[in-house]
Coordinates of C-alpha atoms in Angstrom, one line a residue:
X1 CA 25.4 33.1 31.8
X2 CA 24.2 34.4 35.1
X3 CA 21.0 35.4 34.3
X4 CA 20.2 37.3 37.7
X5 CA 23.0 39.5 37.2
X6 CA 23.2 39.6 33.3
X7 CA 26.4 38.6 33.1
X8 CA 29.0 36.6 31.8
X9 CA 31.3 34.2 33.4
X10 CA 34.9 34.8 32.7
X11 CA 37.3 32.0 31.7
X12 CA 40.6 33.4 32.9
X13 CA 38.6 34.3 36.1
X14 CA 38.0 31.6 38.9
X15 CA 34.1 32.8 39.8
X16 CA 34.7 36.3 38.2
X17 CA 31.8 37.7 35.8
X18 CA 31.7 40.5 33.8
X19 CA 30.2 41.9 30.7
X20 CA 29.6 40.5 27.5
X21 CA 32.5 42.8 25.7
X22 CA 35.3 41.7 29.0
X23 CA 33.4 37.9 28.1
X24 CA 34.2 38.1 24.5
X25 CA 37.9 39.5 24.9
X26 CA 38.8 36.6 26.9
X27 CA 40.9 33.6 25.6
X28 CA 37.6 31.0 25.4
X29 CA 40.7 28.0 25.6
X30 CA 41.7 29.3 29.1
X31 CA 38.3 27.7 30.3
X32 CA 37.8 24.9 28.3
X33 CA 39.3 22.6 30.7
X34 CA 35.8 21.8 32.4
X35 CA 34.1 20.0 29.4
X36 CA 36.3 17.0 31.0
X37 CA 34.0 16.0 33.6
X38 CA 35.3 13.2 35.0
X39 CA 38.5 15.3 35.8
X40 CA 36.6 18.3 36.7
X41 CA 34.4 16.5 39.5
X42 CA 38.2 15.4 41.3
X43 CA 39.2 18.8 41.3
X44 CA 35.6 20.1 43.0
X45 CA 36.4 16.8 45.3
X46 CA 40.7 18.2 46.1
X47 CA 41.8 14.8 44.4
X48 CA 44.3 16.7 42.1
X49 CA 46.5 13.5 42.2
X50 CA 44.0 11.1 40.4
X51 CA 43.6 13.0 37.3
X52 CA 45.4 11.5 34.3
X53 CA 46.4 13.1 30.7
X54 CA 44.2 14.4 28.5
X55 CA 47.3 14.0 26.2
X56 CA 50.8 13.7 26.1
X57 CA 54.1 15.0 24.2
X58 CA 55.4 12.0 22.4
X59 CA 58.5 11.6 21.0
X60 CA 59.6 9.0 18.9
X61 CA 63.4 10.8 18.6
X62 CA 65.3 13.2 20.2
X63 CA 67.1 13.8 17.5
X64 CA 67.0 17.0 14.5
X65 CA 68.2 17.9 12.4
X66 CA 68.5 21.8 13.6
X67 CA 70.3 23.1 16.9
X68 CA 68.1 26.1 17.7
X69 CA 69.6 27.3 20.5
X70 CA 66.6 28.5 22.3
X71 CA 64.9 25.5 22.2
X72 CA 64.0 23.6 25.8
X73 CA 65.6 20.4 24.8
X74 CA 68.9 22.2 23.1
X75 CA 71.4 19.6 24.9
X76 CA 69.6 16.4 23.2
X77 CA 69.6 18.4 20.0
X78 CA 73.0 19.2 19.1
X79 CA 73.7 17.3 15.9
X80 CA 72.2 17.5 12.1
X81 CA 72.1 14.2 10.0
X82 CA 71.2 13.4 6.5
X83 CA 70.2 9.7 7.5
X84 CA 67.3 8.5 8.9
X85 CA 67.5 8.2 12.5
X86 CA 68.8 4.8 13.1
X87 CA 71.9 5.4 11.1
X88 CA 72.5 8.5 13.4
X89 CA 75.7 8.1 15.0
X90 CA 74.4 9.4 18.1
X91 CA 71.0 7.1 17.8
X92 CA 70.3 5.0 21.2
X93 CA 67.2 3.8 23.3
X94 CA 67.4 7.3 25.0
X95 CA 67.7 9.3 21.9
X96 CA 65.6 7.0 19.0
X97 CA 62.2 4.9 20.1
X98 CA 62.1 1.3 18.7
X99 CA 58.8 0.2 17.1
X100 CA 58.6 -2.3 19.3
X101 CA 58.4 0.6 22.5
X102 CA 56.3 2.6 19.7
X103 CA 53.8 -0.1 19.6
X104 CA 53.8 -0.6 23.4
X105 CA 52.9 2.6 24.1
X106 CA 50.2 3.2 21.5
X107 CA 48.2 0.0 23.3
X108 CA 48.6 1.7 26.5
X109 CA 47.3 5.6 25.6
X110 CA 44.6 3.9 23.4
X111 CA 43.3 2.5 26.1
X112 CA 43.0 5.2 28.7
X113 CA 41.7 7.5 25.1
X114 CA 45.0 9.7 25.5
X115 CA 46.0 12.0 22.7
X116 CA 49.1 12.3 21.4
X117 CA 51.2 15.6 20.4
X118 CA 53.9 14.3 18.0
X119 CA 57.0 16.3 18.9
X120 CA 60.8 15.5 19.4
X121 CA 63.5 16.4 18.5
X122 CA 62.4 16.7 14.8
X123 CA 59.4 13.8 15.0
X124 CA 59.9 13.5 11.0
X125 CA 63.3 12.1 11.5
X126 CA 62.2 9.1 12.6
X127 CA 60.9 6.6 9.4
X128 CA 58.4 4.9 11.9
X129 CA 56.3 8.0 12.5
X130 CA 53.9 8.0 10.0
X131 CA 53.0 4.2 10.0
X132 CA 52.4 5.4 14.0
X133 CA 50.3 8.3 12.9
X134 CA 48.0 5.8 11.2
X135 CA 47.9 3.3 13.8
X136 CA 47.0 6.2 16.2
X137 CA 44.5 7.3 14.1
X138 CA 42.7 3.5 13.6
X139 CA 43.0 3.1 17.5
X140 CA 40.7 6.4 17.9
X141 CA 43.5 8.7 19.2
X142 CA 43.6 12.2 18.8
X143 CA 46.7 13.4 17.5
X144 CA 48.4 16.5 16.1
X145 CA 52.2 17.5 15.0
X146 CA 55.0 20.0 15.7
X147 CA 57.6 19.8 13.0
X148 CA 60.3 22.4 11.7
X149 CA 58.7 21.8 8.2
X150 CA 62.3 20.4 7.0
X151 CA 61.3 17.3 5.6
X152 CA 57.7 17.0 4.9
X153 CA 57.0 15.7 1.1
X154 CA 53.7 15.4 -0.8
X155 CA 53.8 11.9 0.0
X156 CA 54.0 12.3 3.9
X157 CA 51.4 15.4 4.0
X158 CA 48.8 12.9 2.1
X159 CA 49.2 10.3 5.0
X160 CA 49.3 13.0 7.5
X161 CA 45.7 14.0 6.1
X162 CA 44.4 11.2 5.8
X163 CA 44.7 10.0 9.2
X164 CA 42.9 13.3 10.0
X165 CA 45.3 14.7 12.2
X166 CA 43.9 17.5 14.5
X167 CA 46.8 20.0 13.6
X168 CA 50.5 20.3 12.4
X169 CA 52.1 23.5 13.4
X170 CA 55.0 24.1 11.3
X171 CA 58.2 26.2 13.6
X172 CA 59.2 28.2 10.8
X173 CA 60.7 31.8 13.1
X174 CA 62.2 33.4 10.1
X175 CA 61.6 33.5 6.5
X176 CA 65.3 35.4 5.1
X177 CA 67.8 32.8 4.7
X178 CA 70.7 34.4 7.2
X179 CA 68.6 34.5 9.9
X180 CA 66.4 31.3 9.9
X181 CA 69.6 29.4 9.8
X182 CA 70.9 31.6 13.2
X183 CA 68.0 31.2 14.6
X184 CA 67.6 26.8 14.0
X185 CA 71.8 26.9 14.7
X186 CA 72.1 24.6 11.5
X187 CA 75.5 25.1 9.4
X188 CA 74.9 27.9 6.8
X189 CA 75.2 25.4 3.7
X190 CA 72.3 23.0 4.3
X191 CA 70.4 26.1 3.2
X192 CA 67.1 24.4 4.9
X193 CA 65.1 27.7 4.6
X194 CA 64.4 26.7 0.9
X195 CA 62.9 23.4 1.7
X196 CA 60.9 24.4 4.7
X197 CA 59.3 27.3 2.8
X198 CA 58.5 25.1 -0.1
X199 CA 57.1 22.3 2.1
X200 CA 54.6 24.7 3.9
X201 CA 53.7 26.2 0.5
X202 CA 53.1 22.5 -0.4
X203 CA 50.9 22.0 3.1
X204 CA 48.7 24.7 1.9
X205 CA 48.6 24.1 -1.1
X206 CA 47.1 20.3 -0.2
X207 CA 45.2 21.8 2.5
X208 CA 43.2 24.0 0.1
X209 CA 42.4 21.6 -2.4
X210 CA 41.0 18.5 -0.5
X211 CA 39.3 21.0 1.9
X212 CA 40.2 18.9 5.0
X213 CA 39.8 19.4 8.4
X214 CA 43.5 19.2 9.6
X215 CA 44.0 22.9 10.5
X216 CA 47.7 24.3 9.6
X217 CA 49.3 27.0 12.1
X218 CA 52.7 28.7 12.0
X219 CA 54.6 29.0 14.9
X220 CA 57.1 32.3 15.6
X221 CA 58.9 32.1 18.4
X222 CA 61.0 35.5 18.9
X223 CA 64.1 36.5 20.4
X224 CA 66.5 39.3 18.9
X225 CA 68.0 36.8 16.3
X226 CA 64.4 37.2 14.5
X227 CA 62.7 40.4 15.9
X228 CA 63.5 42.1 13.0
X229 CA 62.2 39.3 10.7
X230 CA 58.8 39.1 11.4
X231 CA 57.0 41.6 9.0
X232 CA 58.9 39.2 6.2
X233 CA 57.8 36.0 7.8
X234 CA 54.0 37.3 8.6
X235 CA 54.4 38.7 4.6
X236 CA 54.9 34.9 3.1
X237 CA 52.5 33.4 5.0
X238 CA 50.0 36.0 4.2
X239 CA 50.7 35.0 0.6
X240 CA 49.7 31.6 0.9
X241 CA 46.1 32.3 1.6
X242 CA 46.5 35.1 -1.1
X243 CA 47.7 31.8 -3.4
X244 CA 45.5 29.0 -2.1
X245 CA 42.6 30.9 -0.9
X246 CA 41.5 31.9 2.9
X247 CA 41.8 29.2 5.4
X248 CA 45.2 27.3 3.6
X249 CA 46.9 29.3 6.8
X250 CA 44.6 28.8 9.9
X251 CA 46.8 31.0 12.9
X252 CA 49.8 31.8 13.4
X253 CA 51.2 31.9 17.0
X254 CA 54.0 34.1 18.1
X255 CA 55.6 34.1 21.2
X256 CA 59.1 35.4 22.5
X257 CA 61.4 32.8 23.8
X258 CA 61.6 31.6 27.1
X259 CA 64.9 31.4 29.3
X260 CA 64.4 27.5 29.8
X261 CA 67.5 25.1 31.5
X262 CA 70.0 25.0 29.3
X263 CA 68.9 26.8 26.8
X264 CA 70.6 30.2 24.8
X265 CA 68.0 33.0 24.3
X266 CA 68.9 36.0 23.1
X267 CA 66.5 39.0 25.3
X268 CA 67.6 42.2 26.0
X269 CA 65.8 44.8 28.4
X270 CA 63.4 45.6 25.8
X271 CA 63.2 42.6 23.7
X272 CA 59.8 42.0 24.9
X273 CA 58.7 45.2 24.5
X274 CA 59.7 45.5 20.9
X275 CA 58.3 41.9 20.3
X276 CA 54.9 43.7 21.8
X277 CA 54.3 46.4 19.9
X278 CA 55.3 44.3 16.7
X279 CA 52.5 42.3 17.1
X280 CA 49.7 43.9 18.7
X281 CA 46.3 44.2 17.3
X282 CA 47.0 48.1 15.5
X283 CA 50.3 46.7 14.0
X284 CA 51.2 45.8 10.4
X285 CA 51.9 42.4 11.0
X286 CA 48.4 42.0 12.3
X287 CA 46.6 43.5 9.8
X288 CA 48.9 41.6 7.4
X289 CA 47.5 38.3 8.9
X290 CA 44.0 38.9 9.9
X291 CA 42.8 40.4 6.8
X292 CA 43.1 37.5 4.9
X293 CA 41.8 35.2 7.5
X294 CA 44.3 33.8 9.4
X295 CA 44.2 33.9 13.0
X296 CA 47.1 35.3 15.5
X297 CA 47.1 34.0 18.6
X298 CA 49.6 35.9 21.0
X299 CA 49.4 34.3 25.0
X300 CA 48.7 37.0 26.9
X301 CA 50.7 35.5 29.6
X302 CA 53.8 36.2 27.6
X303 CA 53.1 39.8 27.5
X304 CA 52.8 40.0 31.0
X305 CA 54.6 39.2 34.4
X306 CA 52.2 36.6 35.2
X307 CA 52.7 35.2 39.1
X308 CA 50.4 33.6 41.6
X309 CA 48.4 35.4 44.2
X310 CA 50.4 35.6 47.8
X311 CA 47.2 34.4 49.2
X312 CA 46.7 31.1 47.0
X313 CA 48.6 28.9 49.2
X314 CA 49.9 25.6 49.0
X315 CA 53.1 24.6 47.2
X316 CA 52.3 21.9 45.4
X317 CA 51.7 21.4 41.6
X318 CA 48.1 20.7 41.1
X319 CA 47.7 20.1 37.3
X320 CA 50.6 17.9 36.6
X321 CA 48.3 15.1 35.7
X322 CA 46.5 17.0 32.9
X323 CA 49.4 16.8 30.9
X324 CA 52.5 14.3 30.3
X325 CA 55.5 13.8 27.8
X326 CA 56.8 10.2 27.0
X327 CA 60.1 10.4 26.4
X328 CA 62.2 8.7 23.1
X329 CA 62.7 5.7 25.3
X330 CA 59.4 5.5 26.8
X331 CA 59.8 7.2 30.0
X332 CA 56.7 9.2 31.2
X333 CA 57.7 12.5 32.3
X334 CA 55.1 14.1 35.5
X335 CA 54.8 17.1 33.4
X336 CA 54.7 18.1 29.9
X337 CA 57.2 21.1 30.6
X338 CA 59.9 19.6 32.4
X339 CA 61.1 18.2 29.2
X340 CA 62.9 15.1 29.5
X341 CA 64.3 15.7 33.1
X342 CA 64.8 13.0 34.5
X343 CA 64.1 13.7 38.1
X344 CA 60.7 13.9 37.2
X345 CA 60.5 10.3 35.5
X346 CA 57.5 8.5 37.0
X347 CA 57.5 5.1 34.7
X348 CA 58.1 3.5 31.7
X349 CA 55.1 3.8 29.5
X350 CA 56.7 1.0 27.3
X351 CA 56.5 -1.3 30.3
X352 CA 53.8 -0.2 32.9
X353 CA 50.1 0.6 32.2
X354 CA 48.6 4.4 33.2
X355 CA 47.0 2.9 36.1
X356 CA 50.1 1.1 38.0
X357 CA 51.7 4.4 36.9
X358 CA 49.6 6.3 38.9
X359 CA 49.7 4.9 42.4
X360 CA 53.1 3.8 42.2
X361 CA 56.2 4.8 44.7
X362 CA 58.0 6.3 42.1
X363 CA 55.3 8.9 40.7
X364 CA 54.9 9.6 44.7
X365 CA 58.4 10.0 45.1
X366 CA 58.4 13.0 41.7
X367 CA 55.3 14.6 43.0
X368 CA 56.9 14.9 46.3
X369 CA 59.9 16.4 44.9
X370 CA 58.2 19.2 42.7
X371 CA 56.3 20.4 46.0
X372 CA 59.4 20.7 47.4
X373 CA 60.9 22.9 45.1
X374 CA 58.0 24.4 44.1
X375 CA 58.5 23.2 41.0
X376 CA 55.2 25.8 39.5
X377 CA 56.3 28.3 41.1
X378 CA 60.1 28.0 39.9
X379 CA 60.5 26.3 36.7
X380 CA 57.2 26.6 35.1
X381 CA 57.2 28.8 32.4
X382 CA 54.8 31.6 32.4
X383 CA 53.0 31.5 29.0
X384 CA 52.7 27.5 29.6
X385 CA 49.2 25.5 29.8
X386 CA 50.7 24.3 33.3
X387 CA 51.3 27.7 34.7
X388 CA 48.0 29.1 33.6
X389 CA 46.2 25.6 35.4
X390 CA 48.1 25.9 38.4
X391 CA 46.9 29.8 38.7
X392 CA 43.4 28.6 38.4
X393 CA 43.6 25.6 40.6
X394 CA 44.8 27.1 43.7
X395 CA 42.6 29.7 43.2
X396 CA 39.9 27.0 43.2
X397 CA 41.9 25.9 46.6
X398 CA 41.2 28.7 48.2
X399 CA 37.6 29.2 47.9
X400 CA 37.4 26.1 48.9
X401 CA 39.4 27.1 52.1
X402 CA 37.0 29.7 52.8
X403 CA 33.8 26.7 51.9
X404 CA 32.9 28.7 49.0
X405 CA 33.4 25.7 46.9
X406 CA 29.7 25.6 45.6
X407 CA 30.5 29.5 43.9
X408 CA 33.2 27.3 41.9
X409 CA 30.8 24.7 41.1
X410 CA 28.2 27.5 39.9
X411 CA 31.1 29.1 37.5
X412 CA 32.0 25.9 36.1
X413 CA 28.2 25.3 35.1
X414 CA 28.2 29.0 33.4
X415 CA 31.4 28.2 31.7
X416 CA 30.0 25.2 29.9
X417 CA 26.9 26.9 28.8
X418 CA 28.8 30.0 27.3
X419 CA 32.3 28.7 25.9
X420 CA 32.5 26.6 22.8
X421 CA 32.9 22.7 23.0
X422 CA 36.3 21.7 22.7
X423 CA 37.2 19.0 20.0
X424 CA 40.4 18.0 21.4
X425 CA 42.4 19.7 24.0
X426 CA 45.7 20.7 22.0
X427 CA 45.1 24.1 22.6
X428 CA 44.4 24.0 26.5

């Protein structure tokens, strides 16, 4: 707080203050980047290029078992499977990890403290996960999971749980049968809608009872396949803290598709608009939600046209290093939202430490290329923690520009005596 002035600083705000009402109303996660100090003091010192993940997307397949056409890695997830995913037909080193890469890359984020966001493809494909999930946990690492909810048995939640995951946030987009199989492009007969509801019903269920610290969320993401779903999908999850008591259902996040490469969304002029109104705070779905405890998180920068500031400057990306992906066969992607490109490759995590990762040709070479093209500026999508870094970041650039750095330096010190500690940085 800045005491001389009474006021608060603002975490979505590079040196901005205001009152404690604007303070509260602000997303506190927006600012919680600068309880990493180490990081922090390179950015005060310009040496964007040094940082290294606080985590990283892993995934162990990029195989599923749905097609959703919307989704950002649509062309690597084109075919279902009842097997496992070695007996896929379409399983290879660039589509299926080995154990032994699995292994391999464990060894290496454990020993830079690197969480881990298990995501895929559909990560519970793949039969090795959940002995991973525990040798993650015994190693110290943060971890938390992003599943369509498909195939998750008692059995699997209890070792989930038990390894203390941070978080498993379950896709589920619909709730009536027509339209969650449209939506996850999976042939009408496989009838997955069944299973998924009854495995998150399950989730909460477990959650309830053992009282653990896992929290559960519920992702919606919305195009006009589902936009008309979403007062049934907010209703059913509403009833499982109704059932199981508030808190079985932490948040539920909802968020309208984004036009990614390759992928098919359906938006019309006044998709977002419509997606909006539907959940703002005055709306039924809402009230639905947050009167039984459960907490709906809607970016703002989805709800907006979010850009950078003609006078910020500077074209390169200065928060790639926050935030990484390793690939299905190990490959370490420069960014956690240019999803498997592999242009913007810079190592094999399988094969090459963090450190000779970080000063090698190659990661030169891809950090080279996205200035460029102005890769944030371009491809980054708006409601992404990448975007939202970038903005703040070159806003930090410019005050130092203007040798104003020590106003940053003050706002950071404000920010981490008003904003709540962060216990793990999923939600940056």
């Amino acid at each position: 707080m800045n005491d001389k002035e009474n006021l608060y600083p603002l975490p979505n705000q590079v040196c901005g203050y205001g009152n404690y009402a604007e303070f509260s109303s602000a997303r506190k996660e927006s600012g919680q980047w600068v309880f990493w100090e180490d990081r922090v003091e390179l950015i005060l010192e310009g040496r964007y290029e040094e940082v290294k993940p606080l985590h990283v997307e892993l995934s162990p397949t990029y195989l599923c078992n749905f097609a959703c056409p919307w989704c950002s890695c649509r062309t690597a997830r084109e075919d279902w499977s009842y097997e496992d995913v070695f007996n896929h037909p379409h399983a290879t080193e660039s589509t299926v990890m080995s154990e032994k890469k699995l292994h391999q890359i464990l060894d290496n984020l454990a020993a830079y403290k690197i969480g881990i966001q298990w995501v895929g493809g559909e990560p519970t494909m793949h039969p090795l996960l959940y002995p991973a999930v525990i040798r993650a946990n015994e190693l110290g690492l943060k971890q938390c999971l992003f599943t369509n909810g498909s195939l998750l048995n008692t059995d699997k939640l209890e070792i989930l749980l038990d390894a203390e995951i941070v978080f498993i946030r379950v896709s589920l987009d619909a709730v009536t049968k027509s339209v969650h199989q449209i939506h996850h492009g999976y042939r009408p007969e496989l009838n997955y809608v069944e299973r998924v509801l009854s495995n998150l019903r399950e989730l909460a269920r477990r959650k309830s009872e053992i009282n653990t610290s896992t929290i559960v969320g519920v992702s919606v993401v919305v195009d006009e396949r589902n936009l008309h779903d979403l007062v049934p999908t907010a209703l059913f999850i509403r009833q499982l803290c109704e059932e199981y008591g508030s808190g079985a259902v932490d948040y539920a996040i909802f968020r309208p598709t984004y036009q990614f490469y390759n992928a098919q969304v359906e938006l019309k002029p006044d998709t977002q608009t419509k997606f909006a109104t539907l959940v703002e705070t005055s709306s039924e779905i809402y009230k639905l939600l947050t009167e039984v405890g459960i907490n709906v998180v809607v970016p703002e920068a989805s709800l907006q046209a979010t850009d950078f500031s003609s006078d910020n400057g500077g074209e390169a990306c200065l928060s790639c290093g926050w935030f990484g992906e390793v690939t299905a066969n190990g490959d370490l992607v420069v960014c956690s939202d240019r999803y498997g490109n592999p242009d913007y490759f810079i190592g094999n995590l399988a094969e090459n430490t963090i450190d000779n990762i970080w000063i090698s040709e190659q990661r030169k070479q891809v950090l080279n290329l996205a200035e460029q093209t102005s890769c944030f500026k371009t491809f980054c999508p708006r409601n992404g923690r990448g975007f939202h870094l970038n903005n703040v970041f070159h806003k930090i650039e410019k005050y130092r520009r203007e040798g104003k750095i020590h106003k940053v330096r003050q706002w950071i010190k404000d920010l981490k005596k008003t904003l709540p500690y962060p216990e793990h940085s999923f939600f940056l």
